Tab-separated table of C-alpha atoms in Angstrom:
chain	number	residue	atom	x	y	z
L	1	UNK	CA	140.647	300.332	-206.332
L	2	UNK	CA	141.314	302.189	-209.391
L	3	UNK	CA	138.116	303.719	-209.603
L	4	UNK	CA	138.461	305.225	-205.946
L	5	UNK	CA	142.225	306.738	-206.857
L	6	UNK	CA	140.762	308.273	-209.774
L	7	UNK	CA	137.648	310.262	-208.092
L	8	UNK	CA	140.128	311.001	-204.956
L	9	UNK	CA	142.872	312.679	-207.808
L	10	UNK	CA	139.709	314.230	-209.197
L	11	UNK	CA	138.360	315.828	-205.944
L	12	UNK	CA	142.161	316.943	-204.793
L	13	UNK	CA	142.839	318.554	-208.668
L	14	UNK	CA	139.709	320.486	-208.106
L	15	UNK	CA	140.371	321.483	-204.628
L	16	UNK	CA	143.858	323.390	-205.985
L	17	UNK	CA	142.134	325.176	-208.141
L	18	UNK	CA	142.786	322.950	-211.292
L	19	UNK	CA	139.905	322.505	-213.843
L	20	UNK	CA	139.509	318.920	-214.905
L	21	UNK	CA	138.015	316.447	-217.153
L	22	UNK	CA	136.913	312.806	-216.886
L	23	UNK	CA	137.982	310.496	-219.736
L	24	UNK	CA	135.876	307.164	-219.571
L	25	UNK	CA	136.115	304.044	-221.852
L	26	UNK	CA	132.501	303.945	-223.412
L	27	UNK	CA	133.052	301.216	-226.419
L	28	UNK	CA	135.324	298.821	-227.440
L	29	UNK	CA	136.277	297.321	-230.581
L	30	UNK	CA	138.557	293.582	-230.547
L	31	UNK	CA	140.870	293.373	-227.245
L	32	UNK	CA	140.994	295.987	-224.736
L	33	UNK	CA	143.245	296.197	-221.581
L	34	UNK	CA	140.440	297.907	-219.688
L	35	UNK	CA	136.699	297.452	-219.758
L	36	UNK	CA	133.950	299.891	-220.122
L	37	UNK	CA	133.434	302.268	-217.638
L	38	UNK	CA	136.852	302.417	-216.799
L	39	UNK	CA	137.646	306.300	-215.815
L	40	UNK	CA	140.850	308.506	-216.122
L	41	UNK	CA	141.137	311.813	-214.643
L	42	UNK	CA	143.309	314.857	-216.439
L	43	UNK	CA	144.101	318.410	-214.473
L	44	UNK	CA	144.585	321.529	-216.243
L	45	UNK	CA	148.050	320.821	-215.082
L	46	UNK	CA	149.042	318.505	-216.751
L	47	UNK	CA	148.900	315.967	-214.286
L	48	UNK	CA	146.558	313.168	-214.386
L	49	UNK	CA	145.082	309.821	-212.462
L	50	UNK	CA	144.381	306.455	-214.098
L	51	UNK	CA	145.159	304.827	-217.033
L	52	UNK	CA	143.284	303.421	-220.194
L	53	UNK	CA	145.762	301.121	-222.050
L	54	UNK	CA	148.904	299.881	-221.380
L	55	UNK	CA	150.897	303.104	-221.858
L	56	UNK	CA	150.545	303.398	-225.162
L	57	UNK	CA	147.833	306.583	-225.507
L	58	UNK	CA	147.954	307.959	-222.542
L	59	UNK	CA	150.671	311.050	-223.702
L	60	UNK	CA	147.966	311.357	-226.133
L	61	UNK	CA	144.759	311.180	-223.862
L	62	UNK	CA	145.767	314.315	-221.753
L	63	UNK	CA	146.679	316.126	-224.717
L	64	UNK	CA	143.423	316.235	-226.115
L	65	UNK	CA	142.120	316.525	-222.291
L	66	UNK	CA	144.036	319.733	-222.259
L	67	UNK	CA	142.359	320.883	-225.469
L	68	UNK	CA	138.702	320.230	-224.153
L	69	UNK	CA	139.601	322.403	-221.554
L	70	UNK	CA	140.734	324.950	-223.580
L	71	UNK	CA	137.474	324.427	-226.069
L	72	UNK	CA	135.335	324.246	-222.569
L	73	UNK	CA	132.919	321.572	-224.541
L	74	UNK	CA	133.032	317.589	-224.011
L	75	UNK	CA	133.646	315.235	-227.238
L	76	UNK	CA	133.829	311.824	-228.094
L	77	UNK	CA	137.432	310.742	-229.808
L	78	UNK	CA	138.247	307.190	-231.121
L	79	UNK	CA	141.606	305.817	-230.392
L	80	UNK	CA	143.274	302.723	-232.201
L	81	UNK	CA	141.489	300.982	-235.531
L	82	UNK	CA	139.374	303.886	-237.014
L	83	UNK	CA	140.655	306.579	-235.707
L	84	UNK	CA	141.782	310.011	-237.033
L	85	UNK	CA	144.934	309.984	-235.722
L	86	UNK	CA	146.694	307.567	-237.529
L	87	UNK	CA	150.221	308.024	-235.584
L	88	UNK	CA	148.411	306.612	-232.661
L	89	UNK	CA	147.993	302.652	-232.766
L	90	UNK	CA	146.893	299.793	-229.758
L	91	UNK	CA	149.370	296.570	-230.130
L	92	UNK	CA	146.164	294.839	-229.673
L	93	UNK	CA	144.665	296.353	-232.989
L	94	UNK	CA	141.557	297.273	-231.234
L	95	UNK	CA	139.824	300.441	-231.067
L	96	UNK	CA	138.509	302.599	-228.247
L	97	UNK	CA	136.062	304.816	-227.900
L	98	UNK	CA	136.635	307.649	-224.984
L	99	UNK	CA	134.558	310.316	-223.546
L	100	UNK	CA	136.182	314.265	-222.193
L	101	UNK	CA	133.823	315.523	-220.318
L	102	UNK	CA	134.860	318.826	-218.456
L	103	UNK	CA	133.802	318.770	-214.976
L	104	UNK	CA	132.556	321.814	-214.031
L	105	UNK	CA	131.142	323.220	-210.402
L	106	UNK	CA	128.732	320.835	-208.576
L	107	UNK	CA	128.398	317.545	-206.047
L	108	UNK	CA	129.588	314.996	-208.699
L	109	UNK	CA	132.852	313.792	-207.870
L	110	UNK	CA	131.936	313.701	-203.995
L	111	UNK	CA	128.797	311.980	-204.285
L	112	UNK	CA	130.803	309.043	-206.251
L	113	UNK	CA	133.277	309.165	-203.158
L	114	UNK	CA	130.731	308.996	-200.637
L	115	UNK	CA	129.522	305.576	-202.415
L	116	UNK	CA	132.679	304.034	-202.555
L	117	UNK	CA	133.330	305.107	-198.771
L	118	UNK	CA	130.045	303.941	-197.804
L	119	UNK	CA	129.925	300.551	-199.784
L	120	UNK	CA	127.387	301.615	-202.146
L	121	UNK	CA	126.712	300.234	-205.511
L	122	UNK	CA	126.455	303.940	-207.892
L	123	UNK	CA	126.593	304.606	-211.708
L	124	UNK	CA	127.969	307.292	-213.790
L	125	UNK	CA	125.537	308.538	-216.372
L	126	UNK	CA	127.130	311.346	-219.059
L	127	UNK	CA	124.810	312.915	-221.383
L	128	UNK	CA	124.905	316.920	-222.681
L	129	UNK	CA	124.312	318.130	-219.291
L	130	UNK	CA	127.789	316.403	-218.185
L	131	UNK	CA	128.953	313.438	-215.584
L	132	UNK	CA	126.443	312.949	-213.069
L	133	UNK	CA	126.297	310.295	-209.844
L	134	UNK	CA	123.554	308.090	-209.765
L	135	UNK	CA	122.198	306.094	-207.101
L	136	UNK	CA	122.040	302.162	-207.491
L	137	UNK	CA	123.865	299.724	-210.433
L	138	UNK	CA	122.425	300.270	-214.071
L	139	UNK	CA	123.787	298.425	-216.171
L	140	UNK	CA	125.818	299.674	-218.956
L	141	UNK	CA	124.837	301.344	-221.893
L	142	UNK	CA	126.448	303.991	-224.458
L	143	UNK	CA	124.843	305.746	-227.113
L	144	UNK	CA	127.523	306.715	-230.027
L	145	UNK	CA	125.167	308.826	-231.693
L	146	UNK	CA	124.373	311.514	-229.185
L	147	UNK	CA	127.557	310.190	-226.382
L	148	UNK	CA	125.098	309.297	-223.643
L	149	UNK	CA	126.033	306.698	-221.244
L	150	UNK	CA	125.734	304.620	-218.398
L	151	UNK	CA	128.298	302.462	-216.674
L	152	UNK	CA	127.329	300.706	-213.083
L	153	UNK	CA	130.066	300.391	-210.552
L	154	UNK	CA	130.387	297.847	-207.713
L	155	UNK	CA	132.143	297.835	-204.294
L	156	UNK	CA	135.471	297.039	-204.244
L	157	UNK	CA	136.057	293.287	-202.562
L	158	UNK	CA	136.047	293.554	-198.895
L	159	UNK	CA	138.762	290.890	-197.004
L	160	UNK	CA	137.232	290.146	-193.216
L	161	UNK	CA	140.180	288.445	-192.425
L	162	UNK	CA	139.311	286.337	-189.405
L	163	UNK	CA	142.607	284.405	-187.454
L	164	UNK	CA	146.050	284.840	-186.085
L	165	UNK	CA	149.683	284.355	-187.194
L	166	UNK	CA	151.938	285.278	-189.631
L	167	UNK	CA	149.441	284.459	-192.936
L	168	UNK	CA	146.828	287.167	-191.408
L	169	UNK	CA	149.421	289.559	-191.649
L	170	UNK	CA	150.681	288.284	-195.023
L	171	UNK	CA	147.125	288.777	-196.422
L	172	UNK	CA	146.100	292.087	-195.072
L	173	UNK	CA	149.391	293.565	-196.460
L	174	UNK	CA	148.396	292.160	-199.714
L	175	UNK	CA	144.632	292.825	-200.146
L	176	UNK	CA	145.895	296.405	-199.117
L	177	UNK	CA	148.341	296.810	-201.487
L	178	UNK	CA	145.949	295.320	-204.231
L	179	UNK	CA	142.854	297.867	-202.925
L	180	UNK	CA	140.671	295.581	-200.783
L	181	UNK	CA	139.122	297.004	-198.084
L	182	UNK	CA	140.282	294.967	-194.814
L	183	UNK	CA	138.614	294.271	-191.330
L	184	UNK	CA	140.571	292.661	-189.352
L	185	UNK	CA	139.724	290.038	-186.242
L	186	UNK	CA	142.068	288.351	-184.146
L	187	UNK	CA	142.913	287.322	-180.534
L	188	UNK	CA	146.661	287.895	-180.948
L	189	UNK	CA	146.827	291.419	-179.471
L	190	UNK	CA	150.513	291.958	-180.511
L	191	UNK	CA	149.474	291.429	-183.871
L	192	UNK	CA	147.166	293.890	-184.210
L	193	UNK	CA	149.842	296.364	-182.416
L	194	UNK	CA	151.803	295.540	-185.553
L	195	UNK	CA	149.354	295.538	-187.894
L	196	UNK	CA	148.452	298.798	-186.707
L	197	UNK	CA	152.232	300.271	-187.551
L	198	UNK	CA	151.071	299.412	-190.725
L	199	UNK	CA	147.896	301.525	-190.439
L	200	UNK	CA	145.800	298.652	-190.742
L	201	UNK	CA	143.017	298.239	-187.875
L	202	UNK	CA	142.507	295.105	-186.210
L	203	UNK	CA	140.016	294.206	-183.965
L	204	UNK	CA	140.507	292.314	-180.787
L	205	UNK	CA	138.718	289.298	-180.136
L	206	UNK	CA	138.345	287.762	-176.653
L	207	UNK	CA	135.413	284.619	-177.023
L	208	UNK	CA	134.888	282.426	-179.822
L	209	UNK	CA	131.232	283.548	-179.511
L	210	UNK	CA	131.687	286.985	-180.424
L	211	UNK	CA	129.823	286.962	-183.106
L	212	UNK	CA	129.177	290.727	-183.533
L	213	UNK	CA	132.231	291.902	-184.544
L	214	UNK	CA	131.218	290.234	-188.008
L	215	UNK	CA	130.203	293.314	-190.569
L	216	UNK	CA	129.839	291.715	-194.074
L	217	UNK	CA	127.625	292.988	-197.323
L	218	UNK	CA	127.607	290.651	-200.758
L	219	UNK	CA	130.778	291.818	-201.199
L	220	UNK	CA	132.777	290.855	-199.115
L	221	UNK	CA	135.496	287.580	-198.559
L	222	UNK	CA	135.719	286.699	-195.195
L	223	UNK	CA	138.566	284.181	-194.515
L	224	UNK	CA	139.191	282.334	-191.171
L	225	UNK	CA	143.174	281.624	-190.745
L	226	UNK	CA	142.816	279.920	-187.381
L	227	UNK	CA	145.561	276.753	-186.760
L	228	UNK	CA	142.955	276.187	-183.540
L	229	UNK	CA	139.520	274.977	-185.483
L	230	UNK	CA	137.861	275.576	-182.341
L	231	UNK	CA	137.929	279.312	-182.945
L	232	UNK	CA	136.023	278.855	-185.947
L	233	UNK	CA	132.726	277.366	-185.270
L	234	UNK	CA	130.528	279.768	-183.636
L	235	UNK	CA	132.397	282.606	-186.333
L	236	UNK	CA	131.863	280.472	-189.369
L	237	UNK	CA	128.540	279.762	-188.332
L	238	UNK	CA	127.299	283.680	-188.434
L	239	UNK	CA	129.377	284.320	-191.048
L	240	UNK	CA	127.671	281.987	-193.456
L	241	UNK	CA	124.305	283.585	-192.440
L	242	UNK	CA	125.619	287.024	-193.939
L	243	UNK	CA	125.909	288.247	-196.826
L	244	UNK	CA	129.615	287.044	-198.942
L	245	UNK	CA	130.976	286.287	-202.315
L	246	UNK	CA	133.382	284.278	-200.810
L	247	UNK	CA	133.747	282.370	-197.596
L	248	UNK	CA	137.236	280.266	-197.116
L	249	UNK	CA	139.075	278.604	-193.998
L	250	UNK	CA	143.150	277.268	-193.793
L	251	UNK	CA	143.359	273.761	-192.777
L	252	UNK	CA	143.814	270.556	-194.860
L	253	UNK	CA	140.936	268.021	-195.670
L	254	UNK	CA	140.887	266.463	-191.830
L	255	UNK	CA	140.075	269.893	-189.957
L	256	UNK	CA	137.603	270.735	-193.194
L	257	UNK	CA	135.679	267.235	-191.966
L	258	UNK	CA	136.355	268.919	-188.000
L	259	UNK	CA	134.586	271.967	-188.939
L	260	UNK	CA	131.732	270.464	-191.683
L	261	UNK	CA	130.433	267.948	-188.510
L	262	UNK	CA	130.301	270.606	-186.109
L	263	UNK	CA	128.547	273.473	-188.070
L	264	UNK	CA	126.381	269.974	-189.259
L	265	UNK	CA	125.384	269.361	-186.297
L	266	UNK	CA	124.320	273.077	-185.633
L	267	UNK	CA	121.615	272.559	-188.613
L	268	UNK	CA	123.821	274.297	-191.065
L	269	UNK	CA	122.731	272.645	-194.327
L	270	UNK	CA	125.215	270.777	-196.868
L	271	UNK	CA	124.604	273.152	-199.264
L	272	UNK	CA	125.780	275.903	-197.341
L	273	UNK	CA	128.590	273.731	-196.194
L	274	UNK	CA	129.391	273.416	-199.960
L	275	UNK	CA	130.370	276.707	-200.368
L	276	UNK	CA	133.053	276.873	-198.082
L	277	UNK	CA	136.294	277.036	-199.781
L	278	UNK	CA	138.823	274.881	-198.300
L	279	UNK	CA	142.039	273.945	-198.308
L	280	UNK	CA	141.822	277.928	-199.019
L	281	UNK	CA	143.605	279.384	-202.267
L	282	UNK	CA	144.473	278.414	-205.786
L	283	UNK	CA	147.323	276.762	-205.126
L	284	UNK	CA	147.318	274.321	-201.506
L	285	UNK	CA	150.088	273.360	-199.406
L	286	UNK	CA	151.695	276.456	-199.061
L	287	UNK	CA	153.958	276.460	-196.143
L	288	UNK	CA	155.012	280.382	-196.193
L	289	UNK	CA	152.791	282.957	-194.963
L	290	UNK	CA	153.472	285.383	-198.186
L	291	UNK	CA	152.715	282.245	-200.236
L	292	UNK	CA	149.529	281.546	-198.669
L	293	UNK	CA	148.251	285.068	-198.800
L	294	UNK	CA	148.868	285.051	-202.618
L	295	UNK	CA	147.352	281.930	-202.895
L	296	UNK	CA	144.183	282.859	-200.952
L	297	UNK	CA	143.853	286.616	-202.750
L	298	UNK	CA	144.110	284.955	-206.172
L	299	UNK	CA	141.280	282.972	-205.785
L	300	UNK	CA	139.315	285.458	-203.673
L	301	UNK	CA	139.545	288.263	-206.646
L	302	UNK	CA	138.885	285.396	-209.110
L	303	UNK	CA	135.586	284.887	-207.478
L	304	UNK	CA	134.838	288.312	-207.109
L	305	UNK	CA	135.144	288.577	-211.087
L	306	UNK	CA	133.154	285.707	-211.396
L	307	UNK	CA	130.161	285.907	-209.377
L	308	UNK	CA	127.039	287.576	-211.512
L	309	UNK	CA	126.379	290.445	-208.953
L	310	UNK	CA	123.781	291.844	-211.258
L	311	UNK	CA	121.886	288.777	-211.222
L	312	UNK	CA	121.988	288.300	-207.256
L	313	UNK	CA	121.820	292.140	-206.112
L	314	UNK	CA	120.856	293.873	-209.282
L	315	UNK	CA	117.130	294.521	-208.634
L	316	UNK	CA	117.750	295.109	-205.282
L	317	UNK	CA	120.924	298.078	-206.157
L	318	UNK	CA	119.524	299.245	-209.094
């Protein structure tokens, strides 16, 4: 998402030649548009990636950008209640505490890319030898007395978008647009010719048994839009063994009995069966593709926020 569009402006700045420095959010006092950890990216330009409040310090965040470059040494600035510059308020009243650190020569910005590309859960650690990439989620931690800091960073949701018609369209256009990552299955082969217009790959599927095209890691959503529940069993039946945040189907509440009896009678336990998510989406009956696909994405990203991935996958990615 954001994260990724600030690292890629990052690595592109530095490519034409432009020096650069990496602005993060490492406290916050009362309400804050943006949590901690959040990253903005300035070029010796002038130009600049990311954004740390709702417009309102922005003008003022690559100014002082500019004059860390010219000073060639990071510091810590306050922004809103407390700070120096008094012309310079948050509507919120809050206060925020930001990072510069110049980015100099080195592997930093393309070792946080090569996470994000490769689904990897990294940190960003910044202490008086500058902004490095470390393996593995830490959690966060900022030190205002010395400026060291720590701030973990998750994969971005994942849609495996599992189905045909209109609404699989709908949705992949959406959790695009909104920076999911997308794999695509479906038997409607002129779909995926149009999807792929959009350059969005989908992947053809022939049997309701193939069960290998399935590529999930904790976070990821996969969501079946099938109007035929008999393309769903043998899929939602893997897909429930694999790793997921979220796991939702379309139907109303007699193909959700269809479905629960048949993966029941597989062995697939009622707690599992639980977790399904059906009617799919915050808001059911929606008749409209675009409606449906806004519906489902809401309450796929709300569970994303929701779900404690520290507590489930932190030992294991930290």
């Amino acid at each position: 998402m954001e994260l990724a569009s600030v690292l890629e402006f990052l690595e592109d700045a530095t490519g034409r030649g432009c020096a650069c420095v990496l602005v993060t959010v490492c406290a916050v006092e009362g309400s804050s548009m943006r949590n901690l950890g959040t990253i903005m990216g300035v070029a010796s330009d002038g130009s600049f990636a990311g954004s740390l409040s709702g417009g309102c310090i922005e003008n003022a965040v690559v100014s002082e950008a500019l004059h860390v470059l010219k000073a060639g040494e990071a510091r810590q600035v306050r922004f809103g209640a407390g700070s120096p510059y008094l012309d310079i308020k948050l509507p919120c009243g809050g206060g925020l505490d930001l990072h510069f650190q110049p980015l100099g020569e080195g592997h930093f910005v393309g070792d946080c890319i090569a996470s994000i590309r490769g689904r990897e859960p990294f940190s960003i650690h910044i202490d008086a030898h500058g902004a490095r990439h470390v393996r593995g989620w830490h959690s966060s931690a900022f030190d205002p007395q010395t400026g060291h800091s720590t701030f973990g960073h998750w994969p971005a949701p994942k849609l495996q978008i599992i189905g045909h018609g209109a609404g699989l369209a709908a949705l992949a256009l959406l959790g695009r647009s909104y920076g999911c990552a997308l794999r695509v299955l479906t038997p409607d082969t002129r779909l995926i010719g149009e999807l792929g217009e959009q350059a969005i790959h989908g992947l053809s599927l022939n049997r309701t048994d193939q069960t290998d095209l399935l590529l999930s890691d904790p976070w990821t959503a996969t969501v079946f839009l099938f109007h035929d529940h008999d393309w769903e069993i043998d899929l939602m039946e893997a897909a429930l063994e694999q790793p997921h945040f979220y796991l939702g189907a379309m139907g109303g509440r007699r193909a959700h009995s269809f479905r629960c009896e048949a993966l029941s009678a597989r062995g697939v336990t009622q707690d599992r069966l639980d977790t399904i998510h059906a009617p799919i989406g915050l808001f059911h009956s929606s008749r409209d593709p675009q409606t449906l696909a806004l519906s489902a994405l809401a309450q796929i990203i709300r569970a994303y926020q929701d779900t404690d991935f520290e507590a489930h996958f932190g030992a294991a990615h930290g």
